[in-house]
Short mmCIF file of N, CA, C and O in Angstrom, two decimals:
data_model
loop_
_atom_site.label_atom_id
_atom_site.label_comp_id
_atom_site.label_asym_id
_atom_site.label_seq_id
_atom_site.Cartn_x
_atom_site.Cartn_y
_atom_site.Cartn_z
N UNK K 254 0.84 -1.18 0.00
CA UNK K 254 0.00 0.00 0.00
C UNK K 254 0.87 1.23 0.00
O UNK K 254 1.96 1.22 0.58
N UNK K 255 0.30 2.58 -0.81
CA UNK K 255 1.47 3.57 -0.37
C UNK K 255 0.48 4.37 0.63
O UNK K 255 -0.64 4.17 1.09
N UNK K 256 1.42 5.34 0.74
CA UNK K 256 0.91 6.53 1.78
C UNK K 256 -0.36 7.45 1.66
O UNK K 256 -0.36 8.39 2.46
N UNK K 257 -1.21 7.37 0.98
CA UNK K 257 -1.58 8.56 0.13
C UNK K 257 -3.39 7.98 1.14
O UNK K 257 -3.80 6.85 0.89
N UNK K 258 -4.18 8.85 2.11
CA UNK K 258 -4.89 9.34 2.82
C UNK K 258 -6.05 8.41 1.89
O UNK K 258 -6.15 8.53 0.67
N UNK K 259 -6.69 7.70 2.51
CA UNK K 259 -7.98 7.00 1.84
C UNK K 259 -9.02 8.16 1.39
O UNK K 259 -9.29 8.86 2.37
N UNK K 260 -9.56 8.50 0.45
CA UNK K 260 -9.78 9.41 -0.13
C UNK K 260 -11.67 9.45 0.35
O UNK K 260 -12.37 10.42 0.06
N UNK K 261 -12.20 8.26 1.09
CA UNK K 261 -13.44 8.60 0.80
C UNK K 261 -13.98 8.65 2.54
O UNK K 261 -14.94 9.22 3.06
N UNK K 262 -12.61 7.54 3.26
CA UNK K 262 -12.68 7.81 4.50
C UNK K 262 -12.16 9.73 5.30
O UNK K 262 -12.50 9.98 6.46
N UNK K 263 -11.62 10.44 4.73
CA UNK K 263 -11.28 11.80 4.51
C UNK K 263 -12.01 12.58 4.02
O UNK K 263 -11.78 13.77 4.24
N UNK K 264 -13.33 12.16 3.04
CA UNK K 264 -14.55 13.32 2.90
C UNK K 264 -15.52 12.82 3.78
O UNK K 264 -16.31 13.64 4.27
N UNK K 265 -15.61 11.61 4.09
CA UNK K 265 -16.65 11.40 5.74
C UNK K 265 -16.18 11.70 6.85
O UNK K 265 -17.06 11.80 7.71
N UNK K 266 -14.89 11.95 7.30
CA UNK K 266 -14.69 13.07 8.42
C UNK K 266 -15.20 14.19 8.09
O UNK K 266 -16.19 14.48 8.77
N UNK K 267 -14.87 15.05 7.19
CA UNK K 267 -15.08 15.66 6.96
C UNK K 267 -16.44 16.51 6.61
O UNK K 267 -16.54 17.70 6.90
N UNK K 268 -17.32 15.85 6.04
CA UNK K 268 -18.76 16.03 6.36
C UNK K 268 -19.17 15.99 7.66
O UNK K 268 -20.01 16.75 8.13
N UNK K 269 -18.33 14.69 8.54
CA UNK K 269 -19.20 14.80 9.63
C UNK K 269 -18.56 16.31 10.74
O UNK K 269 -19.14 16.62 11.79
N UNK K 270 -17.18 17.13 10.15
CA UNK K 270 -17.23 18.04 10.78
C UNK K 270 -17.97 19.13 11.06
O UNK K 270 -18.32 19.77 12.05
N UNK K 271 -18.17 19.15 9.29
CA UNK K 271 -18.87 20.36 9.11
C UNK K 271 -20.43 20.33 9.76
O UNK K 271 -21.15 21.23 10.18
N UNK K 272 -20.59 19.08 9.66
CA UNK K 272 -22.25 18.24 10.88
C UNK K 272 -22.11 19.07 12.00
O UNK K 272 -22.89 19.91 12.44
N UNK K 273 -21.02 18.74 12.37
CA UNK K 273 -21.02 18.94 14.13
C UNK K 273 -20.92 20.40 14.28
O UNK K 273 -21.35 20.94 15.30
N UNK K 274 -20.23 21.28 13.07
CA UNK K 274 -20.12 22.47 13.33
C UNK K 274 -21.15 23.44 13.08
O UNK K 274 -21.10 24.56 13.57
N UNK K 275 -22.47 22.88 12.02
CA UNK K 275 -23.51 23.52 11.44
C UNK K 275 -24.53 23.24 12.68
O UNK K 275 -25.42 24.09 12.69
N UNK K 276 -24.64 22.30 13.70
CA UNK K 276 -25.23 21.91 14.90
C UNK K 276 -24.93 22.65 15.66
O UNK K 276 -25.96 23.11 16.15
N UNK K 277 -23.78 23.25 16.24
CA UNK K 277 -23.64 23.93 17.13
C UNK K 277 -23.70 25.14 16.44
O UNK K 277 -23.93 25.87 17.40
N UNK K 278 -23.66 25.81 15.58
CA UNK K 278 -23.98 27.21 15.36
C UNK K 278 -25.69 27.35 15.44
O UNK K 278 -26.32 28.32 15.87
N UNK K 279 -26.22 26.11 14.92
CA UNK K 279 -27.73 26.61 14.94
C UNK K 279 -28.24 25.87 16.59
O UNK K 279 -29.46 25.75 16.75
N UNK K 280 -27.59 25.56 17.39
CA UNK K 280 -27.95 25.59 19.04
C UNK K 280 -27.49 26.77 19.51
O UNK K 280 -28.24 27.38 20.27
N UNK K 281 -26.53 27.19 19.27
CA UNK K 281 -26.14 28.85 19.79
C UNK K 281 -27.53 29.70 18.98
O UNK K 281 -28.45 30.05 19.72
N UNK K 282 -27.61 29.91 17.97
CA UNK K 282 -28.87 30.57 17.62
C UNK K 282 -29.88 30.50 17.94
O UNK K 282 -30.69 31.42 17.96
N UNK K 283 -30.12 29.08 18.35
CA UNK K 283 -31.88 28.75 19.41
C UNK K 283 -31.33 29.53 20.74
O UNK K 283 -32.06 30.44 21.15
N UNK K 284 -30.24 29.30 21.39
CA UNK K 284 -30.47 30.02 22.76
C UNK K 284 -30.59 31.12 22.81
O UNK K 284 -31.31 31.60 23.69
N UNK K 285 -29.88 31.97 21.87
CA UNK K 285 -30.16 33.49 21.57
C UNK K 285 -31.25 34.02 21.67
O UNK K 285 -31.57 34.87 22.50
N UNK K 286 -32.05 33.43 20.60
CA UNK K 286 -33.15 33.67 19.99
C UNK K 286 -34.27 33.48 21.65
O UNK K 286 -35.10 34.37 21.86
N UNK K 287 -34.14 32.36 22.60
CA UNK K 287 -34.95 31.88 23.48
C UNK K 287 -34.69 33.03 24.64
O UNK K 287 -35.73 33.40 25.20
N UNK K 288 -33.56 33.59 25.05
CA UNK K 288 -32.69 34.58 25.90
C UNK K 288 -33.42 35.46 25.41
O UNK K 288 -34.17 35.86 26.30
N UNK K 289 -33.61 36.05 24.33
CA UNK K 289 -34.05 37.70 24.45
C UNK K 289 -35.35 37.58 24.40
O UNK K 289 -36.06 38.31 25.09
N UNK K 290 -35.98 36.46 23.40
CA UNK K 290 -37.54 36.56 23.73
C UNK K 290 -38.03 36.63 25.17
O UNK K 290 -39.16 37.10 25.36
N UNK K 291 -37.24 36.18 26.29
CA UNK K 291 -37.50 36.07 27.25
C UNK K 291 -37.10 37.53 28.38
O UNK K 291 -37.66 38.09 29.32
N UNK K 292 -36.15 37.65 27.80
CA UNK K 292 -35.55 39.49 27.96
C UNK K 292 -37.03 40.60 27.46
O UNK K 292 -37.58 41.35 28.27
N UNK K 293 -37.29 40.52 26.54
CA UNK K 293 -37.86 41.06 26.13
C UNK K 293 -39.52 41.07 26.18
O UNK K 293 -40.28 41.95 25.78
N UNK K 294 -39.77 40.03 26.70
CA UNK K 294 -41.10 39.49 27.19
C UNK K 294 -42.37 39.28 25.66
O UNK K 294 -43.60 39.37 25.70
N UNK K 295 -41.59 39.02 24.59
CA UNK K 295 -42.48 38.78 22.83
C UNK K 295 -42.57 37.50 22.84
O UNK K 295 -42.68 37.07 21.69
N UNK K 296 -42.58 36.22 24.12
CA UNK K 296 -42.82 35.08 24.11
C UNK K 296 -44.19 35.37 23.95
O UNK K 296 -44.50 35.11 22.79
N UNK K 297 -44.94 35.71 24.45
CA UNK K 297 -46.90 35.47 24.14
C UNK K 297 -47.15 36.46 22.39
O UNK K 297 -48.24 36.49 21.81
N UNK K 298 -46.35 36.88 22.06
CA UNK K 298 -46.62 37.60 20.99
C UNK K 298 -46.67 39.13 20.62
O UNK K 298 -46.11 39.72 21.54
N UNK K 299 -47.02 39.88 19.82
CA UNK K 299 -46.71 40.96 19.44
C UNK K 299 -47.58 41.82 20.69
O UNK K 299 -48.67 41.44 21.12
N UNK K 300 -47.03 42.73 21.05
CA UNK K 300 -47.15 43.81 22.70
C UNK K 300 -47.98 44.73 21.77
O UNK K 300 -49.21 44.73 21.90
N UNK K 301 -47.46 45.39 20.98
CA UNK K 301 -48.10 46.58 19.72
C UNK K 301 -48.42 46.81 18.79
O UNK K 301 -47.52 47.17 18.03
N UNK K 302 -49.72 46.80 18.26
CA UNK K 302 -50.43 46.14 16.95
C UNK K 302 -51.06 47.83 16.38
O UNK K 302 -51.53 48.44 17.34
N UNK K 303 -51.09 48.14 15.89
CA UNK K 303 -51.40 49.00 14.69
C UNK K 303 -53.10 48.31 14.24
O UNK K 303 -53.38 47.31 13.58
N UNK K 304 -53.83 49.14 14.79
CA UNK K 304 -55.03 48.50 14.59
C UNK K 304 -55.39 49.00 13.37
O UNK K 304 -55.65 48.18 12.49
N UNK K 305 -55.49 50.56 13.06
CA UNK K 305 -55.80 51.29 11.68
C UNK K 305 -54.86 52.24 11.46
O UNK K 305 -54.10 52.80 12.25
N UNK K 306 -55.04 52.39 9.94
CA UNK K 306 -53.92 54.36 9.62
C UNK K 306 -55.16 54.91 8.97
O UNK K 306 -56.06 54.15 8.64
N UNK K 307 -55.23 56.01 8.81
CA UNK K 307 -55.82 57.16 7.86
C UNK K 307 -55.12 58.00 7.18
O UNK K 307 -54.99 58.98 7.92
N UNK K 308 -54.53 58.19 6.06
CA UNK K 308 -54.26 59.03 5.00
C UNK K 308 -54.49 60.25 5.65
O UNK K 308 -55.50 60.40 6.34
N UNK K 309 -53.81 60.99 5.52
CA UNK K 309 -54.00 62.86 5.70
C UNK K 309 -53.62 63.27 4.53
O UNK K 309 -54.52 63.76 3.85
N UNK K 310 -52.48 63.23 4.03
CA UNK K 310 -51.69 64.19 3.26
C UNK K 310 -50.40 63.63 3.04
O UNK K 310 -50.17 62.51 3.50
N UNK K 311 -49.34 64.38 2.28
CA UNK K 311 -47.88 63.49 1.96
C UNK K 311 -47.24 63.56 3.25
O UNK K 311 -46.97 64.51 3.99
N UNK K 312 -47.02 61.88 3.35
CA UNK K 312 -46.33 61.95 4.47
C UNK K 312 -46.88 62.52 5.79
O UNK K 312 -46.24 63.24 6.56
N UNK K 313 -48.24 62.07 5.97
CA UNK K 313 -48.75 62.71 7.13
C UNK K 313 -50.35 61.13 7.29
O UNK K 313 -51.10 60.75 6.40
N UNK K 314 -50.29 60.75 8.43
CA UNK K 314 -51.47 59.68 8.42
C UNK K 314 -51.39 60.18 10.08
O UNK K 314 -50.72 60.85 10.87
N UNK K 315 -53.10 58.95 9.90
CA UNK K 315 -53.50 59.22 11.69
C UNK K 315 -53.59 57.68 12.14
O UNK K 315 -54.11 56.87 11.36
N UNK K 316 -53.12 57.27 13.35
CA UNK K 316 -52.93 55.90 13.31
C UNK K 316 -53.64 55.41 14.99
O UNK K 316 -53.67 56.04 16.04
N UNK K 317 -53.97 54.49 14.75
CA UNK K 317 -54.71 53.77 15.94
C UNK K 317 -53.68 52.96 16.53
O UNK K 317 -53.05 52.46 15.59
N UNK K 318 -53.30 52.68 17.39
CA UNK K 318 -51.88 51.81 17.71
C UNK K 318 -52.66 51.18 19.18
O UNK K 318 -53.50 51.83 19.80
N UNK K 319 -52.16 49.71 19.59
CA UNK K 319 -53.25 49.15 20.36
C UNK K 319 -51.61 48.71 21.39
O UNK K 319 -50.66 48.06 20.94
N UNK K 320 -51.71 49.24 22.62
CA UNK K 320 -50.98 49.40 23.30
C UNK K 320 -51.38 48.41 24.79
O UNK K 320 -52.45 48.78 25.28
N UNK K 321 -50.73 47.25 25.54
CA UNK K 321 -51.56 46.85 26.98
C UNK K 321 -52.09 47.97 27.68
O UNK K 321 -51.72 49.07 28.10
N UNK K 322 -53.20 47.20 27.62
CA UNK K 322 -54.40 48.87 28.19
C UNK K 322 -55.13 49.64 27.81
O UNK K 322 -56.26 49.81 28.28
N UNK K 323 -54.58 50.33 26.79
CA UNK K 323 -54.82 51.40 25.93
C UNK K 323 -54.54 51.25 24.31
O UNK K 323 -53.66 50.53 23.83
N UNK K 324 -55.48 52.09 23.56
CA UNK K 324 -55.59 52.54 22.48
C UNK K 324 -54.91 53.66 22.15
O UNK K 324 -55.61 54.62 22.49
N UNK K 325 -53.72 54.09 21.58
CA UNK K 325 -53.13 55.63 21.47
C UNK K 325 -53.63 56.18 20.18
O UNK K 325 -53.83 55.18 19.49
N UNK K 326 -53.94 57.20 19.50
CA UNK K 326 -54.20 57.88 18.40
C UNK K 326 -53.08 58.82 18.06
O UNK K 326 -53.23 59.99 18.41
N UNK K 327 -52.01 58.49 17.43
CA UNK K 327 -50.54 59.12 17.14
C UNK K 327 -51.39 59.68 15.66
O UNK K 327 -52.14 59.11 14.87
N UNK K 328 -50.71 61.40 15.76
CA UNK K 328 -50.82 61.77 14.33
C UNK K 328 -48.99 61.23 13.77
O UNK K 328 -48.21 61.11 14.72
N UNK K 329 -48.59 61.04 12.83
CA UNK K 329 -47.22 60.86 11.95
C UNK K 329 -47.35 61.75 11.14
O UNK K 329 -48.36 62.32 10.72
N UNK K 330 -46.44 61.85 10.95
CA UNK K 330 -45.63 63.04 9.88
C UNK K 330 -44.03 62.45 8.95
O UNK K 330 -43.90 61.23 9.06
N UNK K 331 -43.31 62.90 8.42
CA UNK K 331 -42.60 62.94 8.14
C UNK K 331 -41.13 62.63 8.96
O UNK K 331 -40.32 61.71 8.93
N UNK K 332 -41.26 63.99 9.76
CA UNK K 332 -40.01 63.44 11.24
C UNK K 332 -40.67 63.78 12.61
O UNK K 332 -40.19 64.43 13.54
N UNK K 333 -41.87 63.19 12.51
CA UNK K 333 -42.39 63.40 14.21
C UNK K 333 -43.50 62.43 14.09
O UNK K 333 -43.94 62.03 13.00
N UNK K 334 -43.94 62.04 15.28
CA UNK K 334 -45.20 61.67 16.00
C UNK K 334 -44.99 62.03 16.95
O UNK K 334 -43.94 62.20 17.56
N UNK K 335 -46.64 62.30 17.31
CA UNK K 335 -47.16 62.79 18.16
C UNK K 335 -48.67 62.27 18.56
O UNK K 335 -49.54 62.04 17.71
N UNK K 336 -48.86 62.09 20.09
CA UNK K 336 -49.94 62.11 20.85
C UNK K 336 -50.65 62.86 21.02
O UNK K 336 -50.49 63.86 21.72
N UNK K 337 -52.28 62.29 20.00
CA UNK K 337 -53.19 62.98 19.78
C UNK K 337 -54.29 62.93 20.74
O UNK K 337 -54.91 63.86 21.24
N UNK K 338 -54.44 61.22 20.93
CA UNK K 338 -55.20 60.89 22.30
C UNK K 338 -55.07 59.46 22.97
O UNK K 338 -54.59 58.49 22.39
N UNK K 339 -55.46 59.45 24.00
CA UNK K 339 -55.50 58.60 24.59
C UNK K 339 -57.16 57.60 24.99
O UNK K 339 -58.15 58.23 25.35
N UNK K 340 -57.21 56.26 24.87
CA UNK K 340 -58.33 55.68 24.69
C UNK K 340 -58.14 54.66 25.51
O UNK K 340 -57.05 54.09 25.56
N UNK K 341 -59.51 54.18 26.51
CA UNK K 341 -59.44 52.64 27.42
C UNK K 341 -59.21 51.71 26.03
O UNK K 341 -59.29 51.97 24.83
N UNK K 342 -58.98 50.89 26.53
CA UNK K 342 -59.33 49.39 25.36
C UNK K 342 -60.41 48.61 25.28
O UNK K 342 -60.77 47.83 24.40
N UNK K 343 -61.02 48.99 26.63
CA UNK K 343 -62.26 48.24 26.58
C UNK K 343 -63.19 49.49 25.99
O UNK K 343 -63.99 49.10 25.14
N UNK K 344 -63.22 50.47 26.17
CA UNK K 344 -63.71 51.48 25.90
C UNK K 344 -63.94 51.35 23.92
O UNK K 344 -64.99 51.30 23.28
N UNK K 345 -62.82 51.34 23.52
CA UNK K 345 -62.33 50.81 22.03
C UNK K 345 -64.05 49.49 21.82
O UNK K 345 -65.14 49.63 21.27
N UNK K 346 -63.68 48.85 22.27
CA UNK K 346 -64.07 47.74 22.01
C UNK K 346 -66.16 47.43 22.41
O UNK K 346 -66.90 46.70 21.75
N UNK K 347 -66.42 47.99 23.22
CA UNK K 347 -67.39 48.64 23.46
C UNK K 347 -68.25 49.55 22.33
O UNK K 347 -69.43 49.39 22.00
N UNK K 348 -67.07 50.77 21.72
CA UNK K 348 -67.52 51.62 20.16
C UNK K 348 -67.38 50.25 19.26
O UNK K 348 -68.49 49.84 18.92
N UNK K 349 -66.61 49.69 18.93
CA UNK K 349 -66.79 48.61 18.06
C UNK K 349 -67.72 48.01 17.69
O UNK K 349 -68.27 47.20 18.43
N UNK K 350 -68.30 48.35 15.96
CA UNK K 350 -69.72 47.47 15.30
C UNK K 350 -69.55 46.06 16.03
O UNK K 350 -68.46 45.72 16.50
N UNK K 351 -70.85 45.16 16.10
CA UNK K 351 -70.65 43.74 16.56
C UNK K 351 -69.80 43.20 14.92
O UNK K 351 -69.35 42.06 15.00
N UNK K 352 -69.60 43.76 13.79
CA UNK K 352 -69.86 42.76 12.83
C UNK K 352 -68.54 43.38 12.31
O UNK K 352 -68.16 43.03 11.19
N UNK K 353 -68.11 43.91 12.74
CA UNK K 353 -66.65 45.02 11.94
C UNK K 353 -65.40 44.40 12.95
O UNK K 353 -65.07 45.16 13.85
N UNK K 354 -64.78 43.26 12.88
CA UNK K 354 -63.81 43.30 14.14
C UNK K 354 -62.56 44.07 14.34
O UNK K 354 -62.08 44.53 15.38
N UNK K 355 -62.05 44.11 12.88
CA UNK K 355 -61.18 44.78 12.42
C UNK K 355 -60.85 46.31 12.03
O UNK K 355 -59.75 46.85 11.94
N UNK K 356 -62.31 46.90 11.81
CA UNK K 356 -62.37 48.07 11.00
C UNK K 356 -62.99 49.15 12.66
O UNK K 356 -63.75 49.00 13.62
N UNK K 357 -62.11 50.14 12.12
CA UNK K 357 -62.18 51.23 13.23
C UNK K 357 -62.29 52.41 12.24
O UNK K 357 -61.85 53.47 12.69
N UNK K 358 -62.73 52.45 11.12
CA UNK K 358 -62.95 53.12 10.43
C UNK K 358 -64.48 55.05 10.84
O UNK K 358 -64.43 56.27 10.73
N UNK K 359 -65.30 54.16 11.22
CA UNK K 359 -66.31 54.84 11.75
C UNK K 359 -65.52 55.75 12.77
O UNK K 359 -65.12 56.88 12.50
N UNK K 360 -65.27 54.93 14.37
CA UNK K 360 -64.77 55.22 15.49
C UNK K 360 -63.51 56.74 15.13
O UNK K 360 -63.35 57.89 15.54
N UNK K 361 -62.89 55.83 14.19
CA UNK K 361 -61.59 57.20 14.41
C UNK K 361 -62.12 58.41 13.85
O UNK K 361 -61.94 59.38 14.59
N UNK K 362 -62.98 58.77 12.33
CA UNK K 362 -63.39 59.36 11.98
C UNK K 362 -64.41 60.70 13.17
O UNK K 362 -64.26 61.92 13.16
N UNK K 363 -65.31 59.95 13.98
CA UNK K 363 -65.70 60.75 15.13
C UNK K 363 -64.37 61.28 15.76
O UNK K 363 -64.01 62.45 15.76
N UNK K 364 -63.76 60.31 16.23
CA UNK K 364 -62.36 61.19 16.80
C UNK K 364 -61.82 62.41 16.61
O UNK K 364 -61.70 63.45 17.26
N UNK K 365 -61.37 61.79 14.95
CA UNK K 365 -60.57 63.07 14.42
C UNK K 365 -62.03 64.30 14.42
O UNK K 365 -61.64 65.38 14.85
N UNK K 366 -63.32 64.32 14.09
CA UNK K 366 -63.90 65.19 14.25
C UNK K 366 -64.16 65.92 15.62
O UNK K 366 -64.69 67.03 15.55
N UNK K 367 -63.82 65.37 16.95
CA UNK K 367 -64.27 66.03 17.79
C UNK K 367 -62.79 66.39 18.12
O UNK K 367 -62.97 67.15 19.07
N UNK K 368 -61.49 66.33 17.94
CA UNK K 368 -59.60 66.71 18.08
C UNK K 368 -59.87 68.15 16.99
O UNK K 368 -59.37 69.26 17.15
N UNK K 369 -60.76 67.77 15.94
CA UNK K 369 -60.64 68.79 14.58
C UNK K 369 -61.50 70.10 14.88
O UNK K 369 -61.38 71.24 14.41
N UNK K 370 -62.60 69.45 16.03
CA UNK K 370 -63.59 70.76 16.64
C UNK K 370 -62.78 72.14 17.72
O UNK K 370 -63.29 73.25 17.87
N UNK K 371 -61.49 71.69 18.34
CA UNK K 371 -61.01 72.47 18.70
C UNK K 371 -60.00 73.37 18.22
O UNK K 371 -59.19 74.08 18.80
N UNK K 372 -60.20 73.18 17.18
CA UNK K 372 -58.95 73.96 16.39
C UNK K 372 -59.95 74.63 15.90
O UNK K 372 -61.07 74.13 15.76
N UNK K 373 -59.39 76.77 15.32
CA UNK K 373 -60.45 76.95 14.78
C UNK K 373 -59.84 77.17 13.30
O UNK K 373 -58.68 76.81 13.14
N UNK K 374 -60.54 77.72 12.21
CA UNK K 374 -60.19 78.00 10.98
C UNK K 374 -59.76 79.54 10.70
O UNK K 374 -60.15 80.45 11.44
N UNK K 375 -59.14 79.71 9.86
CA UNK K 375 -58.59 81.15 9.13
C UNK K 375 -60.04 82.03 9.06
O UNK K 375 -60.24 83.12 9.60
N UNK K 376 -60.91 81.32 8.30
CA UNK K 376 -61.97 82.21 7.62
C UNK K 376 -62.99 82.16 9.54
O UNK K 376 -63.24 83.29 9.95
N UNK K 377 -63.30 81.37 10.19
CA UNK K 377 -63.74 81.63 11.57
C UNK K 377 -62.92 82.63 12.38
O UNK K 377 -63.29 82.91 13.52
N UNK K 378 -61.86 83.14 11.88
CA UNK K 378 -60.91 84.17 12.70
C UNK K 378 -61.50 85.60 12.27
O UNK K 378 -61.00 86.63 12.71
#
């Protein structure tokens, strides 16, 4: 026999390194991944849901954002948001059609009209 490395016993180490090494990179990535969900408390699921937006203008919407607890009404802009109002959740849910689960369409519209009643106009000046 000469010297020369069995050629097929040398690519089955070899696979089985790269085994052992593609295993432990994706067990380091499960614990990561298990560590911050748990840091972060997004094990039960998403904390802040975006219930509706409304169109204003470029770069300008009105957004329903569903917060533990509360309902916030952020106007957006371009480089700001801002707190327009504040809402119970049960309160939310209560205005809610029985048949609309999703659509807050009606609800915000009153909103923005009674936020829009305190402002006055140019031509009312």
């Amino acid at each position: 026999m000469n010297g020369t490395p069995d050629m097929i016993a040398a690519g089955l180490k070899m696979i089985a390194s790269l085994g052992v090494v593609l295993a432990m990179i994706l067990a380091l990535l499960y614990g990561v991944r298990k560590l911050t969900s748990q840091r972060t408390g997004a094990a039960g699921g998403k904390r802040i849901q975006v219930l509706e937006s409304h169109y204003m203008g470029v770069k300008k919407t009105i957004s329903l954002v569903r917060v533990p607890g509360k309902v916030l009404v952020l106007g957006i802009s371009g480089d700001r948001i801002n707190l327009l109002d504040t809402l119970e959740e049960d309160i939310v849910q209560q205005e809610m059609p029985p048949g609309e689960s999703g659509s807050f369409g009606p609800m915000l519209s009153d909103r923005l009209k009674k936020i829009g009643s305190g402002f006055k106009r140019k031509e009312d000046l």
